[in-house]
Amino acid sequence: MSRAERLLLWLAWPVLAICTLPIFAAALAAFGSDLGTWRNVLSTVLPGYVRTTLTLVALVAVGTAVIGSGAAWLVTVYRFPGARWLEIALALPLAFPAYVLAYAYTAMLDHPGPVQTALRAVTGWGPRDYWFPEVRSLGGAAVMLTIVLYPYVYLLARASFRQQSANAYLVARTLGETPMGAFRRVALPMARPAIAGGTLLAVMETIADYGTVAHFNVQTFSTGIYQAWFSVGDRGAAAQLALCLLMFALLVAGLERASRGRARTAGNGPRFDAMGKTQLTGAAGWAATAFCAFPVLIGFVGPLVMLGVMAMDSGQNILHPRYQALLSNSLTVAGIASVLTVLGAVMISFRARVRPGKLSRGLVIGAGLGYAVPGGVIAVGLMVPFARFDNALDAMMEARFGVDTGLLITGSIWLMVFAYMARFMAAALNAYDSGMATVPLHHDAVARSLGRSGPMLLGRIHLPAARASVLTALLIVFVDVMKELPATLILHPFNFQTLAVQAHRLASDERLREAAVPSLVLVAIGLIPVALLCRTLDRETRSAGFAAAQGTAIRAG
């Protein structure tokens, strides 16, 4: 093995260290803090945080599972008015960060908003003459998160339903099951792993969310960490809450995996027969249209229109130098973080492919733990050790050389970049590995026999073969970094603000119209991967329609 290849294999370990350091640092900081602080947290705020977080997670899990799997089944099995367009549009709410949706609906549904204003104008009621649902509530936060996150379940469930053979469903129908009964007893159990996986992603995003719950004044673990860090200045309490949140997130992931057991999403078997679509007419057809159109209207069309109106009335100019600086900061940190994260994923995947075994599998699992770790936990886990390092280094340099080094790491963007790498490494690994899975292992053996090893194997064989997956990974991480709020709020330098931070601060000051401008930019950037996804869905829909028509013609002949 050449020295260059050994270097490539060794580089996977620093990547693993960056990804796992926040977890171990948060645990050490929590256990190293004063136990009196922990007893105070345990007896005062912790029960409320646990209760609220569990309630929010349960509501979002049920909502995303019902909407996502129900819509996926309808567009896969039935034809109804607008089905072709809705099959694509159902993924659009994924472009909205949940906190941006919260800003839009607060402006729309609050007492001075257009909805209640129009209601009072039509009825002549006064402010206390009627009851209106409170958007700034636990239920409101659950609705915002559900509408933004159900596409995770929809996309995975849709793919699972499309992979199921129609034979089992048709057998259930011939045995007397109604369409709903066959769906509940046959199709749904076969798609359970995919639905559970999408629901788990939604739950993890709910646990990690800060912007939505903070704007709605819902006290969860995420808001508790931020308040302990900044409002109270108690970093020990913040670390202890971060450890509780980390344990809660890992427990949810473990319970989901244990409940799934050995179940796998049903795939194409030797007697695979594609699901034929049944035409829904009359009230049933329009009911299916309403069920699928409702989340699109309230999760994309409505808030997009509201943000556009607010932005036009805000008097803000996106071309102003201040906004250009915010956009530049966001693009810079997202670009650096996405490139380094994907490079780290390539290093880890390369080692796992070249040196398969338990050690490499453990390395991949360890590097991907960040998907289950909220951004606030990662931020606390990085800030505590690096702040101590900066302070110790500054004290040493001041004592020995009279030089004030300041905050070399915690005062720069590099701590943010490390946090993003730890948070989104799993996304980059999954995207890259999906492309490498199509490259047979014997290609590596052929390349080595021709003298292509180490860097040449990676640069001449792996990366060209997985070019599309590399670009996909870059795009996914880039957009996720642009939208990330909890880690950015805690770690950003004083003179370095991003669009996400600016939108949050304006909304926190109740300047919702001004917050609409950076929010719209974030939505526009989030639309890029969703547009590519919709293009893929459209191609799949066309090819599936052709295949179904061809199969019908063959059976008729």
XYZ file of C-alpha atoms in Angstrom:
557
model
C 0.000 0.000 0.000
C 1.387 3.403 -1.002
C 2.011 6.223 1.437
C -0.640 8.352 -0.296
C -3.273 5.650 0.195
C -2.340 5.301 3.865
C -2.828 9.064 4.217
C -6.291 8.832 2.636
C -7.260 6.032 5.008
C -5.894 7.975 7.994
C -7.893 11.113 7.110
C -11.120 9.332 8.030
C -10.178 9.446 11.718
C -9.956 13.259 12.054
C -13.366 13.430 10.367
C -14.736 10.974 12.926
C -13.208 13.061 15.723
C -14.945 16.229 14.478
C -18.284 14.406 14.251
C -18.142 12.766 17.679
C -16.354 15.476 19.683
C -19.552 17.492 20.381
C -21.292 14.426 21.830
C -18.491 13.493 24.214
C -17.763 17.124 25.101
C -21.408 17.808 25.952
C -21.497 14.701 28.165
C -18.243 15.621 29.940
C -19.385 19.223 30.465
C -22.685 18.015 31.904
C -21.085 15.548 34.316
C -18.397 18.066 35.238
C -20.891 20.770 36.203
C -22.154 21.482 39.686
C -24.659 18.869 40.833
C -26.536 21.579 42.689
C -27.361 23.137 39.325
C -28.589 19.777 38.085
C -30.838 19.303 41.133
C -32.271 22.768 40.561
C -32.925 22.014 36.883
C -34.457 18.650 37.769
C -36.881 20.142 40.282
C -37.908 23.224 38.303
C -37.800 23.320 34.499
C -36.929 19.766 33.434
C -40.385 18.176 33.989
C -42.003 20.891 31.897
C -39.433 20.507 29.121
C -39.958 16.740 29.064
C -43.734 17.009 29.008
C -43.827 19.664 26.281
C -41.218 17.962 24.096
C -42.967 14.584 24.343
C -46.329 16.123 23.479
C -44.877 17.994 20.505
C -43.080 14.887 19.245
C -46.235 12.761 19.543
C -48.393 15.297 17.675
C -45.877 15.737 14.860
C -45.252 11.984 14.553
C -48.959 11.203 14.201
C -49.612 14.154 11.878
C -46.727 13.467 9.501
C -47.454 9.720 9.396
C -51.150 10.224 8.585
C -50.715 12.992 6.006
C -47.585 11.562 4.396
C -48.699 7.941 4.079
C -52.293 8.846 3.180
C -51.273 11.225 0.393
C -48.656 8.756 -0.884
C -51.248 5.975 -1.125
C -53.785 8.156 -2.908
C -51.432 9.424 -5.619
C -49.936 5.952 -6.112
C -53.131 3.920 -6.449
C -55.838 6.329 -7.636
C -56.533 8.797 -10.411
C -58.484 11.877 -9.373
C -58.683 15.548 -10.404
C -55.227 17.135 -10.212
C -53.492 13.922 -9.114
C -50.578 14.291 -11.539
C -49.716 17.785 -10.332
C -50.376 17.047 -6.688
C -48.022 14.064 -6.795
C -45.213 16.559 -7.433
C -46.542 19.507 -5.426
C -46.819 17.464 -2.219
C -43.014 17.728 -1.863
C -42.965 21.548 -2.070
C -43.452 22.358 1.669
C -40.037 20.782 2.239
C -38.522 24.040 0.912
C -39.825 25.993 3.919
C -37.867 26.067 7.174
C -40.421 25.503 9.927
C -39.574 28.790 11.625
C -40.234 30.709 8.376
C -43.661 29.086 8.155
C -44.240 30.159 11.759
C -43.400 33.794 10.898
C -45.816 33.768 7.951
C -48.731 32.303 9.906
C -48.145 34.548 12.885
C -48.503 37.567 10.609
C -51.536 35.993 8.931
C -53.496 34.728 11.956
C -52.544 37.046 14.823
C -55.033 39.628 16.079
C -53.804 42.452 13.754
C -53.384 40.027 10.830
C -55.529 40.014 7.693
C -57.654 36.997 8.685
C -58.942 38.359 12.003
C -59.158 41.885 10.599
C -61.395 40.646 7.766
C -63.457 38.617 10.252
C -64.105 41.680 12.407
C -64.912 43.795 9.357
C -67.473 41.289 8.054
C -69.170 40.492 11.372
C -68.770 43.816 13.158
C -67.410 42.021 16.224
C -65.074 43.663 18.677
C -61.745 42.223 19.857
C -63.399 40.286 22.732
C -66.599 39.246 20.994
C -65.296 36.049 19.441
C -62.906 33.159 19.963
C -60.066 32.482 17.523
C -57.450 29.702 17.729
C -54.155 30.909 19.184
C -51.396 30.308 16.663
C -48.658 30.947 19.241
C -49.217 27.734 21.151
C -48.055 24.157 21.409
C -50.728 23.120 18.930
C -49.665 25.853 16.534
C -46.030 24.713 16.691
C -47.135 21.116 16.057
C -49.117 22.173 12.971
C -46.180 24.185 11.557
C -43.731 21.341 12.037
C -46.176 18.744 10.689
C -46.847 20.691 7.495
C -43.140 21.230 6.820
C -41.972 17.715 7.729
C -44.680 15.415 6.305
C -42.836 15.281 2.908
C -40.221 13.050 4.580
C -42.903 10.421 5.155
C -44.621 11.120 1.833
C -41.514 10.604 -0.286
C -40.405 7.405 1.457
C -43.931 5.951 1.627
C -44.573 6.786 -2.029
C -41.401 4.990 -3.064
C -42.392 1.981 -0.939
C -45.926 1.795 -2.331
C -44.575 1.991 -5.889
C -42.247 -0.942 -5.166
C -45.064 -3.143 -3.890
C -46.539 -5.712 -6.208
C -50.264 -5.400 -6.831
C -50.724 -9.161 -6.337
C -51.003 -9.099 -2.543
C -53.404 -6.156 -2.619
C -55.582 -7.803 -5.291
C -55.672 -11.096 -3.373
C -56.924 -9.242 -0.304
C -59.633 -7.600 -2.409
C -60.752 -10.957 -3.853
C -61.021 -12.285 -0.289
C -63.616 -9.654 0.524
C -61.530 -6.811 1.889
C -62.663 -3.273 1.117
C -60.095 -0.920 -0.481
C -59.488 0.668 2.924
C -59.221 -2.753 4.574
C -56.728 -3.997 1.987
C -54.682 -0.838 2.445
C -54.719 -1.162 6.239
C -54.002 -4.897 6.433
C -51.724 -5.450 3.410
C -50.155 -2.355 1.849
C -49.559 -0.396 5.056
C -47.700 -3.171 6.945
C -45.410 -3.736 3.947
C -44.582 -0.024 3.850
C -44.135 0.287 7.616
C -40.301 0.474 7.565
C -40.390 3.342 5.077
C -43.130 5.176 6.988
C -41.291 4.637 10.283
C -38.074 5.936 8.729
C -39.758 9.096 7.443
C -41.512 9.628 10.761
C -38.197 9.231 12.579
C -36.659 11.955 10.404
C -39.598 14.221 11.216
C -39.281 13.469 14.939
C -35.547 14.216 14.918
C -36.163 17.531 13.185
C -38.866 18.314 15.755
C -36.530 17.589 18.652
C -33.833 19.770 17.058
C -36.144 22.677 16.184
C -35.569 25.966 17.958
C -36.901 28.746 15.735
C -40.542 27.620 15.666
C -40.923 26.802 19.349
C -39.039 29.935 20.407
C -41.250 32.158 18.229
C -44.388 30.520 19.637
C -42.994 30.651 23.205
C -43.224 26.882 23.638
C -40.769 25.699 26.286
C -38.891 22.632 24.996
C -35.380 21.303 25.513
C -34.086 23.423 22.612
C -35.385 26.696 24.031
C -34.163 25.688 27.492
C -30.600 25.194 26.238
C -30.564 28.577 24.531
C -32.084 30.384 27.514
C -29.664 28.745 29.954
C -26.716 29.677 27.741
C -27.584 33.281 26.907
C -30.368 34.534 29.168
C -29.150 32.998 32.442
C -25.483 32.593 31.546
C -25.343 29.148 33.167
C -23.317 26.998 30.805
C -23.407 24.060 33.225
C -27.196 23.968 33.088
C -27.064 24.335 29.305
C -24.702 21.360 29.058
C -26.897 19.248 31.338
C -30.015 20.075 29.320
C -28.064 19.317 26.139
C -27.135 15.899 27.515
C -30.803 15.196 28.369
C -31.843 16.181 24.852
C -29.111 14.017 23.351
C -30.199 10.992 25.396
C -33.826 11.632 24.441
C -32.970 11.820 20.711
C -30.886 8.634 20.818
C -33.634 6.873 22.793
C -36.220 7.768 20.139
C -33.926 6.503 17.382
C -33.227 3.296 19.293
C -36.903 2.602 20.038
C -37.845 3.138 16.394
C -35.122 0.769 15.196
C -36.045 -1.840 17.818
C -39.751 -1.664 16.938
C -38.902 -2.087 13.273
C -36.913 -5.238 14.023
C -35.947 -7.104 10.888
C -38.676 -5.544 8.790
C -37.679 -4.285 5.376
C -39.517 -2.240 2.797
C -41.209 -4.544 0.306
C -39.426 -4.628 -3.023
C -39.912 -5.993 -6.526
C -40.175 -9.758 -6.435
C -40.070 -12.294 -9.295
C -43.848 -11.992 -9.744
C -43.950 -8.226 -9.529
C -46.977 -6.544 -11.066
C -47.163 -2.755 -10.924
C -50.045 -1.153 -9.079
C -52.731 -0.112 -11.513
C -54.497 3.165 -10.809
C -58.240 3.206 -10.158
C -60.281 6.193 -11.294
C -62.047 8.049 -8.485
C -65.081 9.992 -9.626
C -67.644 12.207 -7.984
C -67.373 13.020 -4.317
C -64.648 10.418 -3.708
C -62.413 11.981 -6.362
C -62.843 15.501 -5.058
C -62.300 14.297 -1.479
C -58.952 12.791 -2.542
C -58.065 16.055 -4.272
C -58.931 18.042 -1.158
C -56.905 15.725 1.102
C -53.792 16.081 -1.068
C -54.227 19.756 -1.937
C -54.787 20.965 1.624
C -51.202 20.443 2.896
C -49.831 22.018 -0.290
C -52.029 25.092 0.094
C -51.273 25.680 3.765
C -47.675 24.480 3.595
C -46.497 26.275 0.451
C -48.950 28.438 -1.493
C -50.485 30.354 1.424
C -47.273 31.214 3.303
C -45.445 32.038 0.071
C -48.130 34.567 -0.882
C -48.168 35.989 2.649
C -44.390 36.396 2.751
C -44.431 38.057 -0.663
C -47.049 40.587 0.435
C -45.159 41.256 3.675
C -41.864 41.695 1.823
C -43.373 44.219 -0.597
C -44.789 46.226 2.311
C -41.639 46.032 4.442
C -39.673 48.748 2.693
C -36.640 46.435 2.705
C -34.412 46.066 -0.327
C -32.629 42.760 -0.850
C -30.049 44.620 -2.955
C -29.092 46.832 -0.012
C -25.433 46.354 1.026
C -26.540 45.098 4.457
C -28.592 42.299 2.972
C -25.869 41.578 0.452
C -23.470 41.104 3.379
C -25.909 38.738 5.113
C -26.351 36.754 1.904
C -22.592 36.666 1.367
C -22.016 35.405 4.922
C -24.640 32.691 4.520
C -23.304 31.557 1.156
C -19.710 31.599 2.404
C -20.244 29.475 5.490
C -22.645 27.130 3.653
C -20.183 26.714 0.784
C -17.213 25.972 3.057
C -19.207 23.619 5.279
C -20.742 21.693 2.376
C -17.397 21.166 0.632
C -15.625 20.035 3.803
C -18.540 17.820 4.864
C -18.684 16.051 1.504
C -14.884 15.651 1.477
C -15.135 14.080 4.936
C -17.895 11.762 3.724
C -15.729 10.728 0.765
C -12.809 9.934 3.080
C -14.979 7.809 5.372
C -16.698 6.024 2.508
C -13.366 5.368 0.789
C -11.953 3.711 3.905
C -15.117 1.654 4.401
C -14.884 0.428 0.798
C -11.142 -0.257 0.714
C -10.911 -1.701 4.238
C -14.290 -3.366 4.953
C -14.832 -4.744 8.426
C -16.223 -4.006 11.855
C -13.845 -1.081 12.400
C -14.928 0.639 9.208
C -18.612 -0.007 9.932
C -18.176 1.496 13.373
C -16.466 4.507 11.821
C -19.400 5.074 9.450
C -21.945 4.724 12.271
C -19.992 7.073 14.548
C -19.625 9.731 11.873
C -23.343 9.554 11.129
C -24.494 10.006 14.731
C -25.003 13.719 14.101
C -28.365 13.109 12.410
C -29.758 12.242 15.845
C -28.063 15.153 17.633
C -29.854 18.543 17.665
C -27.899 21.589 16.601
C -28.079 23.096 20.070
C -26.396 20.038 21.583
C -23.618 20.134 18.986
C -23.097 23.848 19.585
C -22.790 23.403 23.351
C -20.537 20.382 22.892
C -18.147 22.395 20.725
C -18.313 25.727 22.531
C -17.353 24.402 25.985
C -13.999 22.739 25.126
C -12.924 25.277 22.506
C -13.766 28.212 24.790
C -11.539 26.682 27.459
C -8.794 26.132 24.879
C -9.018 29.738 23.658
C -8.935 31.108 27.199
C -6.011 28.889 28.213
C -4.054 29.809 25.095
C -4.736 33.515 25.573
C -3.628 33.362 29.223
C -0.421 31.516 28.320
C 0.488 33.868 25.468
C -0.281 36.910 27.612
C 1.868 35.608 30.491
C 4.865 34.528 28.402
C 4.962 36.915 25.463
C 2.562 39.707 26.365
C 0.432 38.888 23.300
C -3.359 38.941 23.428
C -4.534 36.166 21.085
C -8.245 36.669 21.750
C -10.747 34.022 20.674
C -8.934 32.281 17.839
C -11.481 29.521 17.294
C -14.664 30.464 19.135
C -14.474 33.940 17.623
C -14.292 32.641 14.045
C -16.603 30.855 11.638
C -14.617 27.613 11.887
C -16.467 26.448 14.963
C -19.703 26.888 13.005
C -18.219 24.841 10.161
C -17.256 22.027 12.553
C -20.789 22.043 13.975
C -22.316 21.802 10.499
C -19.982 18.932 9.613
C -21.023 17.010 12.707
C -24.720 17.766 12.146
C -24.979 16.933 8.440
C -22.291 14.295 7.861
C -24.965 11.579 7.814
C -26.787 13.302 4.947
C -23.584 13.550 2.914
C -22.663 9.927 3.647
C -26.075 8.621 2.605
C -26.082 10.606 -0.644
C -22.529 9.606 -1.588
C -22.927 5.942 -0.633
C -26.067 5.675 -2.759
C -23.941 6.521 -5.796
C -21.028 4.289 -4.814
C -23.406 1.359 -4.359
C -23.787 1.255 -8.157
C -20.011 0.827 -8.693
C -19.094 -2.897 -8.561
C -16.177 -3.838 -6.323
C -14.378 -5.597 -9.169
C -13.817 -2.181 -10.755
C -11.455 -1.434 -7.878
C -9.558 -4.673 -8.493
C -9.229 -3.916 -12.203
C -8.023 -0.379 -11.452
C -5.419 -1.674 -8.976
C -4.160 -4.202 -11.500
C -3.570 -1.277 -13.855
C -1.647 0.661 -11.222
C -4.510 2.909 -10.150
C -4.456 2.840 -6.339
C -4.982 5.317 -3.526
C -5.609 8.864 -4.799
C -5.767 7.709 -8.431
C -8.406 5.085 -7.562
C -10.454 7.715 -5.789
C -9.971 10.453 -8.382
C -10.168 8.358 -11.567
C -12.724 5.692 -10.624
C -14.832 6.516 -7.551
C -15.496 10.236 -7.918
C -16.325 10.198 -11.677
C -18.669 7.234 -11.159
C -20.423 8.959 -8.237
C -20.357 12.475 -9.701
C -24.127 12.924 -9.478
C -24.184 11.706 -5.880
C -21.371 14.083 -4.929
C -23.291 17.020 -6.392
C -26.453 15.859 -4.621
C -24.612 15.628 -1.307
C -23.133 19.101 -1.791
C -26.557 20.552 -2.541
C -28.285 18.853 0.396
C -25.672 19.954 2.933
C -25.523 23.468 1.454
C -29.261 24.021 1.847
C -29.356 22.426 5.306
C -26.573 24.756 6.490
C -28.390 27.792 5.096
C -31.501 26.879 7.133
C -29.777 25.715 10.348
C -30.685 28.012 13.235
C -29.887 26.662 16.764
C -26.175 25.982 16.177
C -25.775 29.228 14.233
C -27.391 31.301 16.975
C -25.041 29.927 19.627
C -21.801 29.805 17.622
C -21.832 32.730 15.200
C -19.213 35.439 15.863
C -20.460 38.838 17.033
C -19.702 40.514 13.705
C -20.960 37.647 11.528
C -24.692 37.224 10.942
C -26.517 35.015 8.480
C -29.926 35.239 6.841
C -31.349 32.676 9.289
C -30.106 34.646 12.315
C -31.378 37.924 10.853
C -34.835 36.482 10.173
C -35.027 35.066 13.699
C -33.978 38.309 15.376
C -36.399 40.436 13.372
C -39.233 38.014 14.146
C -38.265 37.969 17.841
C -38.636 41.764 17.840
C -42.085 41.366 16.221
C -40.791 42.968 13.015
C -42.409 40.270 10.936
C -42.675 42.288 7.745
C -38.948 42.919 7.743
C -38.280 39.272 8.615
C -40.148 38.273 5.437
C -37.270 39.434 3.213
C -34.515 37.099 4.506
C -37.149 34.395 4.967
C -38.067 34.534 1.285
C -34.415 34.214 0.318
C -34.103 31.090 2.480
C -37.227 29.618 0.864
C -35.889 30.406 -2.620
C -32.632 28.611 -1.838
C -34.531 25.707 -0.299
C -36.537 25.379 -3.517
C -33.418 24.368 -5.469
C -33.180 20.758 -4.217
C -36.968 20.489 -4.066
C -37.169 21.562 -7.727
C -34.666 18.863 -8.661
C -36.666 16.378 -6.613
C -39.908 17.416 -8.325
C -38.223 16.973 -11.709
C -37.272 13.438 -10.716
C -40.804 12.747 -9.482
C -42.226 14.011 -12.783
C -39.978 11.672 -14.751
C -40.966 8.748 -12.526
C -44.653 9.618 -12.935
C -44.386 9.703 -16.711
C -42.458 6.426 -16.880
C -44.849 4.763 -14.422
C -47.838 5.915 -16.438
C -46.313 4.500 -19.611
C -45.465 1.197 -17.893
C -48.976 0.884 -16.437
C -50.570 1.576 -19.833
C -48.259 -0.954 -21.484
C -49.100 -3.579 -18.840
C -52.831 -2.961 -19.312
C -52.484 -3.382 -23.067
C -50.544 -6.633 -22.659
C -53.132 -8.049 -20.249
C -55.956 -6.971 -22.563
C -54.236 -8.632 -25.515
